[in-house]
PDB file of C-alpha atoms in Angstrom:
ATOM      1  CA  MET A 170     -22.104  -2.289 -20.753  1.00  0.00           C
ATOM      2  CA  LEU A 171     -21.693   1.504 -20.927  1.00  0.00           C
ATOM      3  CA  ALA A 172     -24.242   1.694 -23.750  1.00  0.00           C
ATOM      4  CA  TRP A 173     -26.777  -0.190 -21.622  1.00  0.00           C
ATOM      5  CA  LEU A 174     -26.063   2.048 -18.655  1.00  0.00           C
ATOM      6  CA  ALA A 175     -26.429   5.200 -20.787  1.00  0.00           C
ATOM      7  CA  GLY A 176     -29.690   3.847 -22.229  1.00  0.00           C
ATOM      8  CA  LEU A 177     -31.003   3.128 -18.751  1.00  0.00           C
ATOM      9  CA  VAL A 178     -30.136   6.650 -17.548  1.00  0.00           C
ATOM     10  CA  LEU A 179     -31.830   8.216 -20.597  1.00  0.00           C
ATOM     11  CA  ALA A 180     -34.921   6.042 -20.205  1.00  0.00           C
ATOM     12  CA  SER A 181     -35.155   6.894 -16.486  1.00  0.00           C
ATOM     13  CA  SER A 182     -34.808  10.602 -17.236  1.00  0.00           C
ATOM     14  CA  PHE A 183     -37.469  10.429 -19.965  1.00  0.00           C
ATOM     15  CA  PHE A 184     -39.869   8.518 -17.705  1.00  0.00           C
ATOM     16  CA  ALA A 185     -39.368  10.975 -14.816  1.00  0.00           C
ATOM     17  CA  ARG A 186     -40.131  13.961 -17.093  1.00  0.00           C
ATOM     18  CA  TRP A 187     -43.165  12.145 -18.507  1.00  0.00           C
ATOM     19  CA  GLN A 188     -44.475  11.451 -14.978  1.00  0.00           C
ATOM     20  CA  ASP A 189     -43.957  15.095 -13.956  1.00  0.00           C
ATOM     21  CA  GLN A 190     -45.849  16.310 -17.039  1.00  0.00           C
ATOM     22  CA  ARG A 191     -48.717  13.919 -16.325  1.00  0.00           C
ATOM     23  CA  PHE A 192     -49.035  15.188 -12.726  1.00  0.00           C
ATOM     24  CA  ASN A 193     -48.571  18.857 -13.709  1.00  0.00           C
ATOM     25  CA  PRO A 194     -49.795  19.509 -17.255  1.00  0.00           C
ATOM     26  CA  ASN A 195     -49.419  23.277 -16.628  1.00  0.00           C
ATOM     27  CA  PRO A 196     -45.706  23.833 -15.884  1.00  0.00           C
ATOM     28  CA  GLN A 197     -45.856  27.348 -17.362  1.00  0.00           C
ATOM     29  CA  PRO A 198     -49.416  28.681 -17.169  1.00  0.00           C
ATOM     30  CA  VAL A 199     -50.190  30.889 -20.152  1.00  0.00           C
ATOM     31  CA  SER A 200     -51.896  34.212 -19.455  1.00  0.00           C
ATOM     32  CA  ARG A 201     -54.225  36.098 -21.746  1.00  0.00           C
ATOM     33  CA  HIS A 202     -55.045  39.772 -21.277  1.00  0.00           C
ATOM     34  CA  ALA A 203     -58.344  41.294 -22.398  1.00  0.00           C
ATOM     35  CA  GLY A 204     -59.045  44.856 -21.305  1.00  0.00           C
ATOM     36  CA  GLN A 205     -59.069  44.908 -17.495  1.00  0.00           C
ATOM     37  CA  THR A 206     -58.935  41.096 -17.164  1.00  0.00           C
ATOM     38  CA  VAL A 207     -56.123  38.556 -16.900  1.00  0.00           C
ATOM     39  CA  GLU A 208     -57.089  34.967 -17.712  1.00  0.00           C
ATOM     40  CA  VAL A 209     -55.206  31.707 -17.087  1.00  0.00           C
ATOM     41  CA  ARG A 210     -56.479  28.367 -18.442  1.00  0.00           C
ATOM     42  CA  LEU A 211     -55.423  25.174 -16.698  1.00  0.00           C
ATOM     43  CA  GLN A 212     -55.742  21.670 -18.116  1.00  0.00           C
ATOM     44  CA  ALA A 213     -56.688  18.796 -15.795  1.00  0.00           C
ATOM     45  CA  ASN A 214     -54.192  16.008 -15.226  1.00  0.00           C
ATOM     46  CA  PRO A 215     -55.228  12.362 -15.865  1.00  0.00           C
ATOM     47  CA  GLN A 216     -56.672  12.131 -12.332  1.00  0.00           C
ATOM     48  CA  GLY A 217     -58.888  15.169 -13.034  1.00  0.00           C
ATOM     49  CA  HIS A 218     -56.921  17.530 -10.757  1.00  0.00           C
ATOM     50  CA  PHE A 219     -55.842  21.022 -11.754  1.00  0.00           C
ATOM     51  CA  VAL A 220     -52.138  21.359 -10.996  1.00  0.00           C
ATOM     52  CA  CYS A 221     -49.896  24.196 -12.145  1.00  0.00           C
ATOM     53  CA  SER A 222     -46.593  25.817 -11.395  1.00  0.00           C
ATOM     54  CA  GLY A 223     -46.711  29.134  -9.589  1.00  0.00           C
ATOM     55  CA  MET A 224     -44.785  31.376  -7.237  1.00  0.00           C
ATOM     56  CA  ILE A 225     -45.104  32.215  -3.562  1.00  0.00           C
ATOM     57  CA  ASN A 226     -43.173  35.324  -2.542  1.00  0.00           C
ATOM     58  CA  GLY A 227     -41.057  34.946  -5.686  1.00  0.00           C
ATOM     59  CA  GLN A 228     -40.180  31.264  -5.065  1.00  0.00           C
ATOM     60  CA  PRO A 229     -41.380  28.511  -7.458  1.00  0.00           C
ATOM     61  CA  VAL A 230     -44.015  26.094  -6.125  1.00  0.00           C
ATOM     62  CA  GLU A 231     -46.465  23.535  -7.449  1.00  0.00           C
ATOM     63  CA  LEU A 232     -50.118  24.424  -6.840  1.00  0.00           C
ATOM     64  CA  LEU A 233     -53.054  22.008  -6.650  1.00  0.00           C
ATOM     65  CA  VAL A 234     -56.429  23.752  -6.956  1.00  0.00           C
ATOM     66  CA  ASP A 235     -58.734  22.694  -4.100  1.00  0.00           C
ATOM     67  CA  THR A 236     -62.072  24.513  -4.003  1.00  0.00           C
ATOM     68  CA  GLY A 237     -62.977  22.520  -0.879  1.00  0.00           C
ATOM     69  CA  ALA A 238     -60.099  23.983   1.141  1.00  0.00           C
ATOM     70  CA  THR A 239     -60.855  27.141   3.114  1.00  0.00           C
ATOM     71  CA  ASP A 240     -57.277  28.415   2.986  1.00  0.00           C
ATOM     72  CA  VAL A 241     -54.134  27.909   0.989  1.00  0.00           C
ATOM     73  CA  ALA A 242     -52.423  24.935   2.702  1.00  0.00           C
ATOM     74  CA  ILE A 243     -48.644  24.594   2.700  1.00  0.00           C
ATOM     75  CA  PRO A 244     -46.622  21.595   3.902  1.00  0.00           C
ATOM     76  CA  ALA A 245     -44.394  22.598   6.837  1.00  0.00           C
ATOM     77  CA  ALA A 246     -41.170  21.542   5.087  1.00  0.00           C
ATOM     78  CA  LEU A 247     -42.003  23.767   2.114  1.00  0.00           C
ATOM     79  CA  ALA A 248     -43.044  26.638   4.422  1.00  0.00           C
ATOM     80  CA  ARG A 249     -39.573  26.500   5.991  1.00  0.00           C
ATOM     81  CA  GLN A 250     -37.950  26.640   2.529  1.00  0.00           C
ATOM     82  CA  LEU A 251     -40.152  29.638   1.689  1.00  0.00           C
ATOM     83  CA  ARG A 252     -39.223  31.240   5.041  1.00  0.00           C
ATOM     84  CA  LEU A 253     -42.864  31.690   6.040  1.00  0.00           C
ATOM     85  CA  GLU A 254     -43.585  32.632   9.626  1.00  0.00           C
ATOM     86  CA  ALA A 255     -45.832  30.207  11.470  1.00  0.00           C
ATOM     87  CA  GLY A 256     -48.358  32.352  13.317  1.00  0.00           C
ATOM     88  CA  PRO A 257     -51.048  31.351  15.797  1.00  0.00           C
ATOM     89  CA  PRO A 258     -52.325  27.756  15.871  1.00  0.00           C
ATOM     90  CA  SER A 259     -55.406  26.982  13.801  1.00  0.00           C
ATOM     91  CA  LEU A 260     -57.670  23.933  13.608  1.00  0.00           C
ATOM     92  CA  GLN A 261     -58.614  22.931  10.046  1.00  0.00           C
ATOM     93  CA  GLN A 262     -61.466  20.672   8.949  1.00  0.00           C
ATOM     94  CA  THR A 263     -60.347  18.258   6.227  1.00  0.00           C
ATOM     95  CA  ALA A 264     -61.888  15.241   4.548  1.00  0.00           C
ATOM     96  CA  GLY A 265     -59.824  13.158   6.972  1.00  0.00           C
ATOM     97  CA  GLY A 266     -60.982  15.032  10.076  1.00  0.00           C
ATOM     98  CA  THR A 267     -59.688  17.930  12.155  1.00  0.00           C
ATOM     99  CA  VAL A 268     -55.983  18.746  11.863  1.00  0.00           C
ATOM    100  CA  SER A 269     -53.894  21.486  13.428  1.00  0.00           C
ATOM    101  CA  GLY A 270     -51.805  24.013  11.571  1.00  0.00           C
ATOM    102  CA  TYR A 271     -50.445  27.534  11.919  1.00  0.00           C
ATOM    103  CA  LEU A 272     -51.773  30.661  10.247  1.00  0.00           C
ATOM    104  CA  THR A 273     -49.485  32.664   7.991  1.00  0.00           C
ATOM    105  CA  TRP A 274     -49.795  35.263   5.229  1.00  0.00           C
ATOM    106  CA  LEU A 275     -48.358  35.170   1.733  1.00  0.00           C
ATOM    107  CA  ASP A 276     -47.162  38.549   0.477  1.00  0.00           C
ATOM    108  CA  ARG A 277     -47.496  37.410  -3.159  1.00  0.00           C
ATOM    109  CA  LEU A 278     -49.020  34.369  -4.822  1.00  0.00           C
ATOM    110  CA  GLN A 279     -48.691  34.183  -8.603  1.00  0.00           C
ATOM    111  CA  LEU A 280     -50.140  31.924 -11.333  1.00  0.00           C
ATOM    112  CA  GLY A 281     -49.004  33.106 -14.737  1.00  0.00           C
ATOM    113  CA  ASP A 282     -49.794  36.840 -14.788  1.00  0.00           C
ATOM    114  CA  ILE A 283     -52.424  36.554 -12.054  1.00  0.00           C
ATOM    115  CA  LEU A 284     -50.958  38.137  -8.930  1.00  0.00           C
ATOM    116  CA  LEU A 285     -52.657  37.919  -5.539  1.00  0.00           C
ATOM    117  CA  ARG A 286     -51.385  39.888  -2.561  1.00  0.00           C
ATOM    118  CA  HIS A 287     -51.676  39.299   1.182  1.00  0.00           C
ATOM    119  CA  VAL A 288     -53.252  35.840   0.990  1.00  0.00           C
ATOM    120  CA  ARG A 289     -54.164  33.922   4.144  1.00  0.00           C
ATOM    121  CA  ALA A 290     -52.544  30.479   4.354  1.00  0.00           C
ATOM    122  CA  VAL A 291     -52.036  27.650   6.814  1.00  0.00           C
ATOM    123  CA  VAL A 292     -48.755  25.844   7.466  1.00  0.00           C
ATOM    124  CA  MET A 293     -49.611  22.145   7.879  1.00  0.00           C
ATOM    125  CA  PRO A 294     -47.040  20.176   9.951  1.00  0.00           C
ATOM    126  CA  ASP A 295     -48.269  16.705   8.920  1.00  0.00           C
ATOM    127  CA  PHE A 296     -49.069  17.540   5.299  1.00  0.00           C
ATOM    128  CA  PRO A 297     -47.026  15.255   3.014  1.00  0.00           C
ATOM    129  CA  GLY A 298     -45.432  16.188  -0.286  1.00  0.00           C
ATOM    130  CA  GLN A 299     -44.432  19.505  -1.785  1.00  0.00           C
ATOM    131  CA  ALA A 300     -47.667  20.623  -3.487  1.00  0.00           C
ATOM    132  CA  VAL A 301     -49.491  23.658  -2.113  1.00  0.00           C
ATOM    133  CA  LEU A 302     -53.284  23.377  -1.942  1.00  0.00           C
ATOM    134  CA  LEU A 303     -54.741  26.466  -3.563  1.00  0.00           C
ATOM    135  CA  GLY A 304     -57.802  26.997  -1.378  1.00  0.00           C
ATOM    136  CA  MET A 305     -60.578  29.563  -1.264  1.00  0.00           C
ATOM    137  CA  SER A 306     -58.553  32.235   0.557  1.00  0.00           C
ATOM    138  CA  ALA A 307     -56.869  32.723  -2.843  1.00  0.00           C
ATOM    139  CA  LEU A 308     -59.614  31.549  -5.208  1.00  0.00           C
ATOM    140  CA  ARG A 309     -62.282  33.888  -3.764  1.00  0.00           C
ATOM    141  CA  GLN A 310     -60.256  36.761  -5.230  1.00  0.00           C
ATOM    142  CA  LEU A 311     -60.770  35.316  -8.712  1.00  0.00           C
ATOM    143  CA  GLU A 312     -63.604  34.368 -11.004  1.00  0.00           C
ATOM    144  CA  PHE A 313     -63.304  30.735 -12.020  1.00  0.00           C
ATOM    145  CA  THR A 314     -65.267  28.355 -14.227  1.00  0.00           C
ATOM    146  CA  GLN A 315     -64.698  24.786 -15.286  1.00  0.00           C
ATOM    147  CA  GLN A 316     -65.441  23.659 -18.829  1.00  0.00           C
ATOM    148  CA  GLN A 317     -64.846  19.893 -19.081  1.00  0.00           C
ATOM    149  CA  GLN A 318     -61.085  19.377 -18.529  1.00  0.00           C
ATOM    150  CA  THR A 319     -60.242  23.109 -18.466  1.00  0.00           C
ATOM    151  CA  LEU A 320     -60.349  25.444 -15.476  1.00  0.00           C
ATOM    152  CA  VAL A 321     -60.447  29.135 -16.377  1.00  0.00           C
ATOM    153  CA  LEU A 322     -59.207  31.594 -13.740  1.00  0.00           C
ATOM    154  CA  ARG A 323     -59.875  35.327 -14.257  1.00  0.00           C
ATOM    155  CA  GLN A 324     -58.667  38.340 -12.329  1.00  0.00           C
ATOM    156  CA  SER A 325     -59.986  41.850 -12.810  1.00  0.00           C
ATOM    157  CA  VAL A 326     -57.083  44.261 -12.920  1.00  0.00           C
ATOM    158  CA  THR A 327     -57.637  47.867 -11.986  1.00  0.00           C
ATOM    159  CA  GLU A 328     -55.277  50.573 -13.123  1.00  0.00           C
ATOM    160  CA  PRO A 329     -53.595  52.500 -10.298  1.00  0.00           C
ATOM    161  CA  SER A 330     -54.863  56.086 -10.145  1.00  0.00           C
TER     162      SER A 330
END
């Protein structure tokens, strides 16, 4: 009986890790440096979405790239964990219609070695899950191209003078 129970626990653990890897094929985005440019390549998950692990203000988060989103969108429960201040109310247009949220600012948003500072975001009270939508308020600071199942993000880095 114990052997069956141990086997069941191991199988459940393996399946959970496998599911996580399928949803987020980029748990540790790899950065490449070339001159004044930092590049991160993301692989699409089986649904064709680009998901990666990142950091907001030094805290780990899961990011889902959404070029159709105006701002970075953060579920309210996660915003509380990240200790983000909910600022003034803001109406957001989504595929499902108009929803209300609260403006906030991220001091630091990081994907691999790409570091963005002072990024506009919206705390979304009715947004389910824990994934952060990486919208255009962050992406407009980068150059990005998609080549089949790979999304390439590039940031020009200037040396401080």
